[in-house]
Coordinates of C-alpha atoms and ligand atoms in Angstrom, one line a residue:
X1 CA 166.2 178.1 62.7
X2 CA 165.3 176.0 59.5
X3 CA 162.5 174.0 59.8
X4 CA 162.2 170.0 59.0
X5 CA 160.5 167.7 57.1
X6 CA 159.0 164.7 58.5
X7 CA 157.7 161.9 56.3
X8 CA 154.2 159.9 56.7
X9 CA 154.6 156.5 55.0
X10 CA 152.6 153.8 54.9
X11 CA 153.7 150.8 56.7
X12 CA 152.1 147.8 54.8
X13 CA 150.2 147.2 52.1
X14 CA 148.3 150.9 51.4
X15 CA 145.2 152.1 53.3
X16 CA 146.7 152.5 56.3
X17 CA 144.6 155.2 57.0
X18 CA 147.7 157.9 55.9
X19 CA 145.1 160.9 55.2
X20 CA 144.0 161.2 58.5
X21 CA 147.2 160.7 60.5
X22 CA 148.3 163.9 58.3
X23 CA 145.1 165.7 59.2
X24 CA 145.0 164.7 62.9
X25 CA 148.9 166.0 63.1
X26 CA 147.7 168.8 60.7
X27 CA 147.7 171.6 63.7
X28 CA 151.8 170.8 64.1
X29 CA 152.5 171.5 60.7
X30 CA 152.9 174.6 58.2
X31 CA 153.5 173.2 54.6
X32 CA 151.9 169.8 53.4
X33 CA 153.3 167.8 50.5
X34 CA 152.7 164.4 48.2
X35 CA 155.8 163.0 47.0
X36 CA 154.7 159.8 44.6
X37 CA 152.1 157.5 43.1
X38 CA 148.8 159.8 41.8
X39 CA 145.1 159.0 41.6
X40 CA 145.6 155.4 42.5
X41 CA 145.8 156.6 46.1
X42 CA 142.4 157.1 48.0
X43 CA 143.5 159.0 51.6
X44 CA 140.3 159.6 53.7
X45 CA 140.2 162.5 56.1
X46 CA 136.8 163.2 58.2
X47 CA 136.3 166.5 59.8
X48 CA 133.1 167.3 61.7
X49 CA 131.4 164.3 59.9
X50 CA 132.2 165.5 56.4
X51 CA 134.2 163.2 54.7
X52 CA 136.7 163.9 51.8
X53 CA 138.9 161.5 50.0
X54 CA 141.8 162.9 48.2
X55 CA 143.3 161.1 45.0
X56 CA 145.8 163.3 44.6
X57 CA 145.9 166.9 46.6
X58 CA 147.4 166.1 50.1
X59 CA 145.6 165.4 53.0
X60 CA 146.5 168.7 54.3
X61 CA 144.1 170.8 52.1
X62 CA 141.6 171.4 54.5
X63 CA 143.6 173.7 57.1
X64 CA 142.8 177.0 55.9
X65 CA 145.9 178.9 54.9
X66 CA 149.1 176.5 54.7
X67 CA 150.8 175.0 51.9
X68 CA 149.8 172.3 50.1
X69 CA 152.4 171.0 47.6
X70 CA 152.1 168.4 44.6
X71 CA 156.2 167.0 44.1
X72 CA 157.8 166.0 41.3
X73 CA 157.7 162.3 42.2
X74 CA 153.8 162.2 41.5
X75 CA 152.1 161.3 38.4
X76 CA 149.5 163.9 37.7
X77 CA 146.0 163.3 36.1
X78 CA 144.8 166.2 36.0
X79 CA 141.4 165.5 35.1
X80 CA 141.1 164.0 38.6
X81 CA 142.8 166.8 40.4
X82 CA 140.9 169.4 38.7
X83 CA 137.3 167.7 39.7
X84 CA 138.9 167.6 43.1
X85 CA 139.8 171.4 43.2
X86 CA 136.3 171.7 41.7
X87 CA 134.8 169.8 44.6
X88 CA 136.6 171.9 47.4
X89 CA 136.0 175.1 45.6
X90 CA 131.8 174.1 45.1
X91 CA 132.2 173.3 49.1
X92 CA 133.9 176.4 50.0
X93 CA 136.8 174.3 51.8
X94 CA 139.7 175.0 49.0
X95 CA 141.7 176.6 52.1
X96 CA 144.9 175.8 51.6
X97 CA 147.1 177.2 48.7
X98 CA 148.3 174.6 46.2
X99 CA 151.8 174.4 44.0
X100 CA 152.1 171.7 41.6
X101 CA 156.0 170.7 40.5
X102 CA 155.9 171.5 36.8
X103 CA 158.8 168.5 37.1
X104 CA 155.8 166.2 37.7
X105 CA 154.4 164.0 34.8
X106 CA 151.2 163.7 33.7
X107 CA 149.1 160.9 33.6
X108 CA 147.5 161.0 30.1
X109 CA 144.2 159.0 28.7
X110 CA 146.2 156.6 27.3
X111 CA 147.8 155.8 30.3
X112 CA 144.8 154.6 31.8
X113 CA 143.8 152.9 28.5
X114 CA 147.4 150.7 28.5
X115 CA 146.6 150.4 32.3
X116 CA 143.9 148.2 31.8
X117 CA 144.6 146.7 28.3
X118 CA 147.4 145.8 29.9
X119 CA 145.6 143.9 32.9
X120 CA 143.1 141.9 30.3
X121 CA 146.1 140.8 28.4
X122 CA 147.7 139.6 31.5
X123 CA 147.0 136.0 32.2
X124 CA 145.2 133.9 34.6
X125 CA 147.3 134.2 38.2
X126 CA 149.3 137.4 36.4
X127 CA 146.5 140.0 37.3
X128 CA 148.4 142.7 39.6
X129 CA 144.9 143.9 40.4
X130 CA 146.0 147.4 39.2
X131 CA 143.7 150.8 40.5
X132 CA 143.4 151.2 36.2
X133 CA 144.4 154.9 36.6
X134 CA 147.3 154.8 34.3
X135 CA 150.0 154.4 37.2
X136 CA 152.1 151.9 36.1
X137 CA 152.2 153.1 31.8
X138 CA 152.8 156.8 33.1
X139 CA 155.6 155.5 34.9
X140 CA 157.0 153.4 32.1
X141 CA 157.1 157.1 30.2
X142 CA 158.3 159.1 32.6
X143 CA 162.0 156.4 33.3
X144 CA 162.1 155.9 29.4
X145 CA 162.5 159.5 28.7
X146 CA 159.7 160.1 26.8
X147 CA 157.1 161.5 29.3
X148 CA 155.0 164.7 29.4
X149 CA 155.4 166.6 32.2
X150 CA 153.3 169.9 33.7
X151 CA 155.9 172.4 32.1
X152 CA 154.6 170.0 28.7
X153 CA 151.1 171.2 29.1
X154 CA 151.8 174.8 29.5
X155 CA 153.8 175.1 26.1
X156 CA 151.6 174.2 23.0
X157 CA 154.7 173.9 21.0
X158 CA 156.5 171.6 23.1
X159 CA 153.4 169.6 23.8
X160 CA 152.6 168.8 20.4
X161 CA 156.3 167.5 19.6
X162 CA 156.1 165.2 22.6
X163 CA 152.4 164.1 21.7
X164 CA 153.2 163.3 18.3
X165 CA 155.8 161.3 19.0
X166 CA 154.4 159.1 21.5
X167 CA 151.4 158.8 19.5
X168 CA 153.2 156.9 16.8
X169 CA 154.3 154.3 19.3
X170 CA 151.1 154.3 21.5
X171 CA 149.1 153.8 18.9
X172 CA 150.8 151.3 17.6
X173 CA 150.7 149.5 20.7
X174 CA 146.8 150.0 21.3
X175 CA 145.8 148.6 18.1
X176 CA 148.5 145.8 17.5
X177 CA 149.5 144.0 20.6
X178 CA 145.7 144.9 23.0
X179 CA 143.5 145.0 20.0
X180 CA 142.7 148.1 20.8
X181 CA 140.7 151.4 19.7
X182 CA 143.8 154.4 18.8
X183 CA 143.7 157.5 20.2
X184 CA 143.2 160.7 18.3
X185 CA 146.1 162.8 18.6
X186 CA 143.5 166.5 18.4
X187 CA 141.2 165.7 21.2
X188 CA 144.0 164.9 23.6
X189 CA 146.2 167.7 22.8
X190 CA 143.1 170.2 22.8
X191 CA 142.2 168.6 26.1
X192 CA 146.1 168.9 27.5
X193 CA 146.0 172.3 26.8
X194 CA 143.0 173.0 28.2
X195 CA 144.0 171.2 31.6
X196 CA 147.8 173.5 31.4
X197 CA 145.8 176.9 31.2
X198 CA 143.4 175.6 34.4
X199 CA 146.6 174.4 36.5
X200 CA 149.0 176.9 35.7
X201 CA 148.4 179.6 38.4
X202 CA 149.4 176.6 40.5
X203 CA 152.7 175.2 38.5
X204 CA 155.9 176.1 40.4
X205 CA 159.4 175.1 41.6
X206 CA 158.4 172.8 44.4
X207 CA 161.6 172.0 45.1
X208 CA 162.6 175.6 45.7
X209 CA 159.1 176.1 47.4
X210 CA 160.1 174.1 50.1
X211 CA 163.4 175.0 50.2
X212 CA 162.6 178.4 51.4
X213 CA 159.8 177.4 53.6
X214 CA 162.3 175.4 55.7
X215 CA 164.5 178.4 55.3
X216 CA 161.5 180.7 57.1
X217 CA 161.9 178.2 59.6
X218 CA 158.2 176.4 58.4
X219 CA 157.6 172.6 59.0
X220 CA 157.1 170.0 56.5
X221 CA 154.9 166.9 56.4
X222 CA 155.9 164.8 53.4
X223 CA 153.1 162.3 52.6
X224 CA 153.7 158.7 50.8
X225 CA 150.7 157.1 48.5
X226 CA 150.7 153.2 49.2
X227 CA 152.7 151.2 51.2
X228 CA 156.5 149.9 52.0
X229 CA 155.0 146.3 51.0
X230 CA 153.8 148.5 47.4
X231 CA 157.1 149.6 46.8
X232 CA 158.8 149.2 43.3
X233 CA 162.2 148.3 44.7
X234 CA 160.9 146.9 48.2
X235 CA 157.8 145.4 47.9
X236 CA 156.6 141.7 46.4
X237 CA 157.4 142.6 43.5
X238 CA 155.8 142.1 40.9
X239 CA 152.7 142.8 42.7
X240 CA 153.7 146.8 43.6
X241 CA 152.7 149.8 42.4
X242 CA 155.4 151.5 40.2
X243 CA 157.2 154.1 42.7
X244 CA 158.5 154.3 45.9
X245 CA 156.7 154.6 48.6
X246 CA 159.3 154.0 51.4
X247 CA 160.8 156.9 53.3
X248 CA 163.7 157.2 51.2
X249 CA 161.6 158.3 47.9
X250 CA 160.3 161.2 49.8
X251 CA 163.3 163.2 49.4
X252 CA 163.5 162.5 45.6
X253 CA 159.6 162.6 45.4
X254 CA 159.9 166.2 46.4
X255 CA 163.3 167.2 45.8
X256 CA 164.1 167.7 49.6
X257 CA 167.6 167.0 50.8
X258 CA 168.0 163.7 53.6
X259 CA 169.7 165.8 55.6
X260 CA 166.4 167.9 55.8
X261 CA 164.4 165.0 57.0
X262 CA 163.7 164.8 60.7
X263 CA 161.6 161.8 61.4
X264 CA 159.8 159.2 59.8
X265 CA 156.4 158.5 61.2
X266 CA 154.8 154.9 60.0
X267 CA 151.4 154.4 59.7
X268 CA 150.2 150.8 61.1
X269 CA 147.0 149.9 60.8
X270 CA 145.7 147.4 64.0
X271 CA 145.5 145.0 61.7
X272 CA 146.6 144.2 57.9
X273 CA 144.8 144.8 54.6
X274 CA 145.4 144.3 51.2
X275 CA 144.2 145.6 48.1
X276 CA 144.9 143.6 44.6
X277 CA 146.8 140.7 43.6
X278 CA 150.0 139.3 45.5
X279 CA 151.4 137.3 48.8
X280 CA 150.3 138.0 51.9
X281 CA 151.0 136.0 54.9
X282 CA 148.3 136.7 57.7
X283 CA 145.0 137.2 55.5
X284 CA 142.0 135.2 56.6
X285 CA 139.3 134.2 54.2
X286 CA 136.7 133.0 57.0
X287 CA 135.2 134.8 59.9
X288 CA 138.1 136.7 61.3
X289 CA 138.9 138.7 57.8
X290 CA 135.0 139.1 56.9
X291 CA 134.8 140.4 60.9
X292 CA 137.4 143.1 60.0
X293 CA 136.2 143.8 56.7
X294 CA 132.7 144.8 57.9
X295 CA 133.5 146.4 61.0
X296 CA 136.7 148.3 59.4
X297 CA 134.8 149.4 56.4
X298 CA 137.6 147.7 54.4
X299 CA 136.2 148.6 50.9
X300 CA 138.8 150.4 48.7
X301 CA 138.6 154.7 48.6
X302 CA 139.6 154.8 45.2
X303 CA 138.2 151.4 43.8
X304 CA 135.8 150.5 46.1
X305 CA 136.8 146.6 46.1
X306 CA 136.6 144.6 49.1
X307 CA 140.0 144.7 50.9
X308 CA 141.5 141.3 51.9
X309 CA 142.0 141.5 55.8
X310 CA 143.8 139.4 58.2
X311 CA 145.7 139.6 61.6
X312 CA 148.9 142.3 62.0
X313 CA 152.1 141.0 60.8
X314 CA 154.9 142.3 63.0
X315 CA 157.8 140.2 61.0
X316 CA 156.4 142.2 58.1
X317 CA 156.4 145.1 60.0
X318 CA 159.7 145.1 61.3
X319 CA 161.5 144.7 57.8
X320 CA 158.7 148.1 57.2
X321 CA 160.2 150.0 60.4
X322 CA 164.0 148.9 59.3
X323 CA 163.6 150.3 55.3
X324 CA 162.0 153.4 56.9
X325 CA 164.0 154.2 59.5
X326 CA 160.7 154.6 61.3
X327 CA 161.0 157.0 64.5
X328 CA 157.2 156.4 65.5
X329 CA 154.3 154.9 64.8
X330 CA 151.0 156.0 64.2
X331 CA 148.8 153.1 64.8
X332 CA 145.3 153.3 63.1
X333 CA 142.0 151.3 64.3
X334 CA 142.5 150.2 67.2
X335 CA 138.8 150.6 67.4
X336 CA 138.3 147.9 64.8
X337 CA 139.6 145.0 67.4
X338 CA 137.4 145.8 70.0
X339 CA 135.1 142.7 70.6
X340 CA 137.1 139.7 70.2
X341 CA 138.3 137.5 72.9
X342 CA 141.4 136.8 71.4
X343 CA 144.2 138.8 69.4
X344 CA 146.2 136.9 66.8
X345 CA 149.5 138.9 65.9
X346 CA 151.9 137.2 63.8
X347 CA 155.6 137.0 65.4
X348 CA 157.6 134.8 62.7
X349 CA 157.0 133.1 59.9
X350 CA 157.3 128.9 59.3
X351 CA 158.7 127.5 56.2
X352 CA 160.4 124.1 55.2
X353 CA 159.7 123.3 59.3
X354 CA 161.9 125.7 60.3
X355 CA 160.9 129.7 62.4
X356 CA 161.7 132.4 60.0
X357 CA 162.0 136.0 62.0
X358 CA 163.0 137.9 59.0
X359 CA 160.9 139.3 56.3
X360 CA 162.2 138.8 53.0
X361 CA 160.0 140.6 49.6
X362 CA 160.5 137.7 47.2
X363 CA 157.1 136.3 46.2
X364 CA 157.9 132.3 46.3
X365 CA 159.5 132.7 49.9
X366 CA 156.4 134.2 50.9
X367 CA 153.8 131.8 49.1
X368 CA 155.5 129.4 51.0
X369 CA 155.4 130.7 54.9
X370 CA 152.6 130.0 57.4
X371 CA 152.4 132.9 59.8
X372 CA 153.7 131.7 63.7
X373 CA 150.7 133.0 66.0
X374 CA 151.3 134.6 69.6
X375 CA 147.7 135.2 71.5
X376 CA 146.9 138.3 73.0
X377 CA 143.8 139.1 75.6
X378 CA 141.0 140.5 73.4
X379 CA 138.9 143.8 75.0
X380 CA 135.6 144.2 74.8
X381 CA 135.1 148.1 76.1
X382 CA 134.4 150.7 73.3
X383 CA 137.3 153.0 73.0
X384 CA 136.5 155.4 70.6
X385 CA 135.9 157.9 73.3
X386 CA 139.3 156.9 74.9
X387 CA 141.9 160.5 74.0
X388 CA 144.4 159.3 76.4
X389 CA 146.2 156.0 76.6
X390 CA 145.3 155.6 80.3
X391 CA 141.8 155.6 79.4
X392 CA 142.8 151.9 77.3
X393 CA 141.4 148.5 78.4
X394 CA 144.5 147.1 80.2
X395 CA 144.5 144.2 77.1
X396 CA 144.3 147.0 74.8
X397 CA 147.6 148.8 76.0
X398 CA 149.1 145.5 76.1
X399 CA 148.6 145.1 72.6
X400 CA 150.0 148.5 71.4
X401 CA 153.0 147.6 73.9
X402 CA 154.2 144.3 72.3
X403 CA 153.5 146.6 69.0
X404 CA 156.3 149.0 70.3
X405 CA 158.6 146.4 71.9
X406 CA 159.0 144.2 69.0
X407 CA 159.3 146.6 67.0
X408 CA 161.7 149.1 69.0
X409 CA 159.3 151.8 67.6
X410 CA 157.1 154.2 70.2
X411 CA 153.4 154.5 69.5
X412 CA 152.9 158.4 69.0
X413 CA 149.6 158.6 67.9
X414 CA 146.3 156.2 68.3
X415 CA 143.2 155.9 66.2
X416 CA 140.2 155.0 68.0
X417 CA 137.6 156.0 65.2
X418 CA 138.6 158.0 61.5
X419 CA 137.6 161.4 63.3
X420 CA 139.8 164.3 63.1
X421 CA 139.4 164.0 66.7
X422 CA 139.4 160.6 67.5
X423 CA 142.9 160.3 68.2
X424 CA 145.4 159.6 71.5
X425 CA 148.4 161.5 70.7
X426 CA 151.5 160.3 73.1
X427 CA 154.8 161.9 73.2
X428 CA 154.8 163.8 69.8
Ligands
GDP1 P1 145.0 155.8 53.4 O1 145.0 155.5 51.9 O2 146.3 155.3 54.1 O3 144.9 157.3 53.6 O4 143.8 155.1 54.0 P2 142.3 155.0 53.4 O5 141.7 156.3 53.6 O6 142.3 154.4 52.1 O7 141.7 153.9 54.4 C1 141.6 154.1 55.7 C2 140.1 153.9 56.2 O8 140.1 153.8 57.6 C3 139.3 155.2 55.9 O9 138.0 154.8 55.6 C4 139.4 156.0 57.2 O10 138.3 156.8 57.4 C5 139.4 154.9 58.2 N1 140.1 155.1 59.4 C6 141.3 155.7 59.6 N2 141.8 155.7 60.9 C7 140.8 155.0 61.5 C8 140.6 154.7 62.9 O11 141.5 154.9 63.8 N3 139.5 154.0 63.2 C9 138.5 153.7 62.3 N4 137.5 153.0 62.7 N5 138.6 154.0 61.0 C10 139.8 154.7 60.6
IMO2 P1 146.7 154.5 49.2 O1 147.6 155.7 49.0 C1 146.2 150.2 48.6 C2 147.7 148.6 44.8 C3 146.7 148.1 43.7 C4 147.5 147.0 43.1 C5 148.9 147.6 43.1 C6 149.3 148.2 41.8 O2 145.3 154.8 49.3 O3 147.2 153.7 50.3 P2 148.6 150.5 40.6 O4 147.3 151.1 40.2 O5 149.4 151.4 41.6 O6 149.5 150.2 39.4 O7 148.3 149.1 41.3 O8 148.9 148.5 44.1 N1 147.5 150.0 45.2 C7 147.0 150.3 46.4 N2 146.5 149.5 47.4 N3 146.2 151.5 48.7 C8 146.7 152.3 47.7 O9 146.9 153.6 47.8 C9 147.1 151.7 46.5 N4 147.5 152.2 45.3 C10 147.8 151.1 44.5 O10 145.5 147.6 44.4 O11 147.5 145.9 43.9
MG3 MG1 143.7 154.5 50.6

């Protein structure tokens, strides 16, 4: 029978904790594969007390054997992925076998360069906050017809057409609007060529990869960078990243048909936690966000900047579990609320003096609303050792139940600590 793909998106606003739900279902699955966004993503995974965050090879890379897949839909640097080959290979844990989409662009210098230029030139109250690792310019590129892809780098011919070309116009951008240095056009191509002849034992078809994996009968995880909330199209705009995250971009991200697609798993984490500029209805700036900050370790993988933190936000969540078509959810640190008496969990939003259930992306609608509090009993029992939801404080699996009836979504899986291990798995 063919096999099916199921897709692991983040629900809110990135950092869900996305790497490890795909390396605690890892045992379930053959072929693992990234379907947007590149090295702004940071996706922990720890495995017998190692820790490894990948940028941009999927979280799957550590199960010896299967397939690990780059799609189309990311943006490559491949300066980043090569250092994190480099780091697996020096560890002796480059298990898995690795195919890049030769479809997929490539994040060059410049990119990043124009990532932050364009930041700085940004004015007060405009920042987006951006990771600065060329996301947003490499995107720009890649819709405007003019991007290099990985098929670029392998073909000096072709690559120095393209380079040339965007040079002209680069450059000119650089130095007259940022007031920046221009880039050389020889040290870039020498360096794109160099980073074509590492990566191409890897470049393939992914689409066609896949394809025939499912063919075989082999399952797919399809793992999403960021978070609905991020998304281009979805998100609060114009504080996003520049792809889509949601379900629906894993297909294109991949080139994997809809029909193909057997579940979407969300990723919720207890509470919620942004990264960056932009709205976000629940975060506290006193005790209760500082509490959650410290004991969630909410310090960004890629950036290392202090997350903004703040209660869950289930009318958020439900417009995330609606775009998604979420079947499950796998709801991350739990762990982190053990300790206080009482829950907060945000049920509707108020604005103009009126209860607002439904989410809506637009940045002035959501500068305006005050979250609408419902209190929940607080537990105080450590539950990291907890692998079965009987073993939960009673207050505990009332919390994940309210989760799961508001939302019409079933819990599947349970983070109690960001071990491999330290996981409830329900119903899967
Ligand atoms: P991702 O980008 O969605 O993969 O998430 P990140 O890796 O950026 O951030 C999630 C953080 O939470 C990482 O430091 C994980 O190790 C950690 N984490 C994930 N799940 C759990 C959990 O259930 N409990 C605790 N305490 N930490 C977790
Ligand atoms: P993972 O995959 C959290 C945020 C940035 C910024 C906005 C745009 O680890 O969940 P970009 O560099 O993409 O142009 O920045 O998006 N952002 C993330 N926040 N987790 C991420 O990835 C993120 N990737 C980008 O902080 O607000
Ligand atoms: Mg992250």
């Amino acid at each position: 029978m063919r096999g099916k793909a199921e897709v692991i998106v983040g629900a809110q606003w990135g950092d869900e904790g996305k790497g490890r739900v795909v390396d605690s279902l890892g045992n379930r699955v053959d072929v693992f594969a990234r379907y947007q966004g590149g090295a702004n993503a940071g996706h922990t995974v720890i495995v017998e007390g190692c820790k490894y965050v990948f940028h941009l090879l999927p979280s799957g890379m550590l199960y010896s054997g299967k397939l690990c897949v780059i799609g189309n839909g990311v943006v490559i640097d491949p300066e980043q992925l090569i250092y994190e080959l480099k780091m697996l290979q020096d560890q002796g844990k480059d298990r898995a076998r690795l195919v890049i989409s030769g479809a997929a662009h490539v994040v060059m210098p410049y990119h990043k360069l124009l990532d932050k230029a364009q930041e700085n030139f940004r004015g007060r109250g405009k920042k987006i906050g951006t990771t600065g690792r060329g996301i947003g310019p490499c995107y720009v590129d890649k819709y405007n017809r003019a991007g290099i892809r990985i098929y670029d780098i392998l073909d000096p011919d072709k690559l120095r057409e393209k380079l040339t070309s965007n040079l002209d116009i680069i450059n000119l951008q650089l130095s007259r609007i940022y007031n920046e240095e221009p880039v050389a056009f020889d040290e870039i191509f020498q360096q794109a060529i160099e980073w074509g002849k590492v990566l191409s034992p890897y470049v393939a078809d992914a689409s066609l990869v896949l394809h025939e994996a499912m063919e075989s009968g082999k399952s797919i995880l399809l793992e999403g960078a960021q978070g609905t909330l991020l998304d281009v199209d979805h998100g609060t705009y114009p504080f996003v990243t520049s792809s889509n995250p949601v379900s629906a971009g894993a297909c294109v991200g991949v080139g994997v048909a809809p029909t193909d697609v057997s579940r979407v798993i969300g990723v919720v984490k207890a509470y919620c936690t942004r990264v960056g500029a932009g709205p976000f209805p629940t975060e506290d700036e006193g005790e209760v966000g500082q509490y959650l900050r410290e004991k969630g370790g909410e310090f960004g993988a890629t950036t290392g900047r202090p997350r903004r933190c703040g209660w869950l936000d289930l009318v958020a969540l439900k417009f995330s579990a609606r775009l998604n078509g979420m079947g499950a959810i796998a709801l991350t640190k739990l762990d982190v609320l053990t300790g206080f008496d009482e829950i907060s969990i945000c049920t509707a939003y108020r604005i103009d003096g009126k209860e607002e259930k439904n989410f809506n992306s637009n940045v002035d609608f959501l500068n305006k609303v005050e979250p609408v509090y419902k209190l929940m009993r607080g537990w105080k029992e450590d539950i990291s050792e907890c692998r079965s939801f009987e073993d939960l404080p009673e207050a505990a699996k009332e919390y994940v139940r309210y989760i799961e009836n508001e939302t019409g979504v079933p819990v599947c899986l349970i983070g109690v600590g960001p071990g491999r291990e330290e996981t409830i798995l329900r119903s899967l």
